[in-house]
Structure formats: structure tokens, C-alpha cells
CSV table of C-alpha atoms in Angstrom, one decimal:
chain,number,residue,atom,x,y,z
A,1007,UNK,CA,-221.0,100.3,-151.3
A,1008,UNK,CA,-224.3,98.5,-150.6
A,1009,UNK,CA,-225.3,98.4,-154.2
A,1010,UNK,CA,-222.0,96.8,-155.2
A,1011,UNK,CA,-222.4,94.2,-152.5
A,1012,UNK,CA,-225.9,93.4,-153.6
A,1013,UNK,CA,-224.7,93.0,-157.3
A,1014,UNK,CA,-221.9,90.6,-156.2
A,1015,UNK,CA,-224.4,88.5,-154.2
A,1016,UNK,CA,-226.9,88.4,-157.1
A,1017,UNK,CA,-224.1,87.4,-159.5
A,1018,UNK,CA,-223.0,84.6,-157.2
A,1019,UNK,CA,-226.6,83.5,-156.6
A,1020,UNK,CA,-227.2,83.3,-160.4
A,1021,UNK,CA,-224.1,81.3,-161.0
A,1022,UNK,CA,-225.1,78.8,-158.3
A,1023,UNK,CA,-228.7,78.5,-159.6
A,1024,UNK,CA,-227.4,78.1,-163.2
A,1025,UNK,CA,-225.8,74.8,-162.2
A,1026,UNK,CA,-229.2,73.5,-160.9
A,1027,UNK,CA,-231.3,74.4,-163.9
A,1028,UNK,CA,-234.3,72.2,-164.4
A,1029,UNK,CA,-233.8,70.0,-167.5
A,1030,UNK,CA,-230.1,70.3,-167.6
A,1031,UNK,CA,-229.9,66.5,-166.9
A,1032,UNK,CA,-231.7,65.0,-170.0
A,1033,UNK,CA,-232.5,61.9,-168.0
A,1034,UNK,CA,-235.2,64.0,-166.2
A,1035,UNK,CA,-237.1,64.4,-169.5
A,1036,UNK,CA,-238.8,61.1,-168.9
A,1037,UNK,CA,-239.6,58.0,-171.0
A,1038,UNK,CA,-239.9,59.9,-174.3
A,1039,UNK,CA,-236.2,60.7,-174.1
A,1040,UNK,CA,-235.0,57.5,-172.4
A,1041,UNK,CA,-236.5,55.2,-175.0
A,1042,UNK,CA,-235.6,57.4,-178.1
A,1043,UNK,CA,-232.4,55.4,-178.4
A,1044,UNK,CA,-230.5,52.6,-176.8
A,1045,UNK,CA,-227.8,55.1,-176.0
A,1046,UNK,CA,-230.2,57.4,-174.1
A,1047,UNK,CA,-231.7,54.4,-172.3
A,1048,UNK,CA,-228.2,53.2,-171.2
A,1049,UNK,CA,-227.1,56.7,-170.0
A,1050,UNK,CA,-230.4,57.0,-168.0
A,1051,UNK,CA,-230.2,53.4,-166.8
A,1052,UNK,CA,-233.7,52.8,-168.3
A,1053,UNK,CA,-233.0,49.8,-170.6
A,1054,UNK,CA,-235.2,47.4,-168.6
A,1055,UNK,CA,-238.1,49.9,-168.7
A,1056,UNK,CA,-237.8,50.6,-172.4
A,1057,UNK,CA,-237.7,46.9,-173.1
A,1058,UNK,CA,-240.7,46.3,-171.0
A,1059,UNK,CA,-242.8,49.0,-172.8
A,1060,UNK,CA,-241.5,47.6,-176.1
A,1061,UNK,CA,-239.7,50.8,-177.2
A,1062,UNK,CA,-236.4,49.0,-177.6
A,1063,UNK,CA,-235.7,45.5,-178.9
A,1064,UNK,CA,-233.3,42.9,-177.5
A,1065,UNK,CA,-231.4,43.0,-180.8
A,1066,UNK,CA,-230.9,46.8,-180.6
A,1067,UNK,CA,-229.4,46.4,-177.1
A,1068,UNK,CA,-227.1,43.6,-178.2
A,1069,UNK,CA,-225.9,45.7,-181.2
A,1070,UNK,CA,-225.3,48.7,-178.9
A,1071,UNK,CA,-223.3,46.7,-176.4
A,1072,UNK,CA,-221.3,45.0,-179.2
A,1073,UNK,CA,-220.4,48.4,-180.7
A,1074,UNK,CA,-219.6,49.9,-177.3
A,1075,UNK,CA,-216.8,47.4,-176.8
A,1076,UNK,CA,-215.8,47.1,-180.5
A,1077,UNK,CA,-215.8,50.6,-182.1
A,1078,UNK,CA,-215.0,50.9,-185.8
A,1079,UNK,CA,-211.3,50.5,-186.4
A,1080,UNK,CA,-210.8,48.4,-183.3
A,1081,UNK,CA,-210.6,45.3,-185.4
A,1082,UNK,CA,-207.3,45.6,-187.3
A,1083,UNK,CA,-208.6,44.2,-190.5
A,1084,UNK,CA,-211.2,47.0,-190.6
A,1085,UNK,CA,-208.4,49.6,-190.7
A,1086,UNK,CA,-208.0,49.3,-194.5
A,1087,UNK,CA,-205.2,48.9,-197.1
A,1088,UNK,CA,-202.6,50.7,-195.0
A,1089,UNK,CA,-202.8,47.9,-192.5
A,1090,UNK,CA,-203.5,45.0,-194.9
A,1091,UNK,CA,-200.5,45.6,-197.0
A,1092,UNK,CA,-198.1,46.7,-194.3
A,1093,UNK,CA,-197.0,43.1,-194.0
A,1094,UNK,CA,-197.7,39.8,-195.8
A,1095,UNK,CA,-199.0,38.3,-192.5
A,1096,UNK,CA,-201.6,41.0,-192.3
A,1097,UNK,CA,-202.7,40.5,-195.9
A,1098,UNK,CA,-203.1,36.7,-195.2
A,1099,UNK,CA,-205.0,37.2,-191.9
A,1100,UNK,CA,-207.4,39.8,-193.4
A,1101,UNK,CA,-207.8,37.7,-196.6
A,1102,UNK,CA,-206.6,40.7,-198.7
A,1103,UNK,CA,-203.6,39.1,-200.5
A,1104,UNK,CA,-205.1,39.6,-204.0
A,1105,UNK,CA,-205.6,43.3,-203.3
A,1106,UNK,CA,-202.1,43.8,-202.0
A,1107,UNK,CA,-200.6,42.0,-204.9
A,1108,UNK,CA,-202.8,43.8,-207.4
A,1109,UNK,CA,-201.9,47.3,-206.0
A,1110,UNK,CA,-198.2,46.3,-206.1
A,1111,UNK,CA,-197.8,46.8,-202.3
A,1112,UNK,CA,-196.7,43.2,-201.8
A,1113,UNK,CA,-195.4,40.6,-204.1
A,1114,UNK,CA,-196.7,37.0,-204.6
A,1115,UNK,CA,-193.3,35.7,-203.4
A,1116,UNK,CA,-193.7,37.6,-200.1
A,1117,UNK,CA,-197.2,36.2,-199.6
A,1118,UNK,CA,-196.0,32.7,-200.5
A,1119,UNK,CA,-193.0,32.9,-198.1
A,1120,UNK,CA,-195.2,34.2,-195.2
A,1121,UNK,CA,-198.0,31.6,-195.8
A,1122,UNK,CA,-195.5,28.8,-195.2
A,1123,UNK,CA,-194.8,29.9,-191.7
A,1124,UNK,CA,-197.0,28.3,-189.0
A,1125,UNK,CA,-199.8,30.4,-187.6
A,1126,UNK,CA,-199.2,31.6,-184.0
A,1127,UNK,CA,-202.0,30.0,-182.0
A,1128,UNK,CA,-203.5,32.2,-179.3
A,1129,UNK,CA,-202.0,35.5,-180.5
A,1130,UNK,CA,-205.5,36.8,-180.8
A,1131,UNK,CA,-207.5,36.3,-177.6
A,1132,UNK,CA,-210.6,35.7,-179.7
A,1133,UNK,CA,-209.0,32.6,-181.1
A,1134,UNK,CA,-209.2,31.0,-177.7
A,1135,UNK,CA,-212.7,29.8,-178.1
A,1136,UNK,CA,-216.0,29.9,-176.2
A,1137,UNK,CA,-214.5,29.6,-172.8
A,1138,UNK,CA,-212.8,33.0,-173.4
A,1139,UNK,CA,-215.5,34.6,-175.5
A,1140,UNK,CA,-218.3,34.0,-173.1
A,1141,UNK,CA,-216.4,34.7,-169.9
A,1142,UNK,CA,-217.7,38.3,-170.0
A,1143,UNK,CA,-220.0,40.5,-172.0
A,1144,UNK,CA,-216.9,42.6,-173.0
A,1145,UNK,CA,-215.1,39.6,-174.3
A,1146,UNK,CA,-218.2,38.4,-176.2
A,1147,UNK,CA,-218.7,41.9,-177.7
A,1148,UNK,CA,-215.0,42.2,-178.6
A,1149,UNK,CA,-214.9,38.8,-180.3
A,1150,UNK,CA,-218.2,39.4,-182.1
A,1151,UNK,CA,-219.8,36.4,-180.4
A,1152,UNK,CA,-222.4,38.0,-178.2
A,1153,UNK,CA,-225.4,36.4,-180.0
A,1154,UNK,CA,-223.6,33.0,-179.8
A,1155,UNK,CA,-222.9,33.3,-176.1
A,1156,UNK,CA,-226.6,34.2,-175.5
A,1157,UNK,CA,-227.8,31.3,-177.6
A,1158,UNK,CA,-225.4,28.9,-175.8
A,1159,UNK,CA,-226.8,30.4,-172.5
A,1160,UNK,CA,-223.2,31.2,-171.3
A,1161,UNK,CA,-224.3,34.8,-170.8
A,1162,UNK,CA,-227.7,36.1,-169.8
A,1163,UNK,CA,-229.5,39.0,-171.4
A,1164,UNK,CA,-229.6,40.6,-168.0
A,1165,UNK,CA,-225.7,40.7,-168.0
A,1166,UNK,CA,-225.9,42.4,-171.4
A,1167,UNK,CA,-228.3,45.0,-170.1
A,1168,UNK,CA,-226.1,45.6,-167.1
A,1169,UNK,CA,-223.0,46.1,-169.3
A,1170,UNK,CA,-224.8,48.7,-171.4
């Protein structure tokens, strides 16, 4: 009976200590790990340090933040032919009318008919201009205007680092 109790206690103790293993949190590995990539630096909240010791560049942080808010496929025109040729309006917006006509997915008359319709202003939030783009890091990244907003001094690099 006592041996069984001791075994149970040892099992419970080993389960508790397994949760607290040294090195389980990779951020405890130090600067070599933090500054190996922008992603590591962001996860470990070490971007300012890695920039200061010149292990990361401002450009790499800007690219990371841009991709964080705008993953591949998020921009509809990057979704490919299935999206471009699903409607004449898509082909026009994505500048893929020739492709859709060439692959016989749309006709020239469909494109011509759609191109006569007035464009809907403001449908895309990114068409609203700098006031919208630069109102937040997320908006700037989503609209691919982060470098412009930094150049215009509508956003600070500190805001970009904080958003990472």
C-alpha cells in the first residue's frame, strides 16, 4: 500500500515538474534566439533590443508587420484565376481581362459591358486615402502603405515595433 502511494506521488510530481522544464519557453534562450528572426524577436518582445544591437533592420520589421496583417491570399487579386475570371468586374479590378478572355472564361463583350459601369468609390477601404491608411499600423499594413505612412511621419517606427 505504501509503495503504491509513493508511486502515485512520484508520478504526480513528475507531471508537475514537466510543465516547468527549463528551456521550454524559447524566449529564455537569450539574444541568440531572440534576434535570429523578426518573428522570434516579436514573440519574445525583443525587437527594440535586436534593433539596438543591429541584428535586425528597420526594413525587416516593416516587412514582418506588413505580412502579419496581410497574409498571402488576403488581397483578392492574389487569389488567382478562379477569382479574376469569376466576374468581369474582378478581371477589370485585377487587370487580368486579357487572361480571362484568352482562357475563354469571360468574353470581350462581358468585359466591355462591365467597364462601362461606374466604379463604386469607397468599396475598398484602401481607396479612402492617407487619412485611412495611416490611422493605424494595421490599416497601413493592410493597404500596403506602411513605408509611405512612415515617410509622411503619420506613423512612427515605435508604433510599428509595438504592433509587431
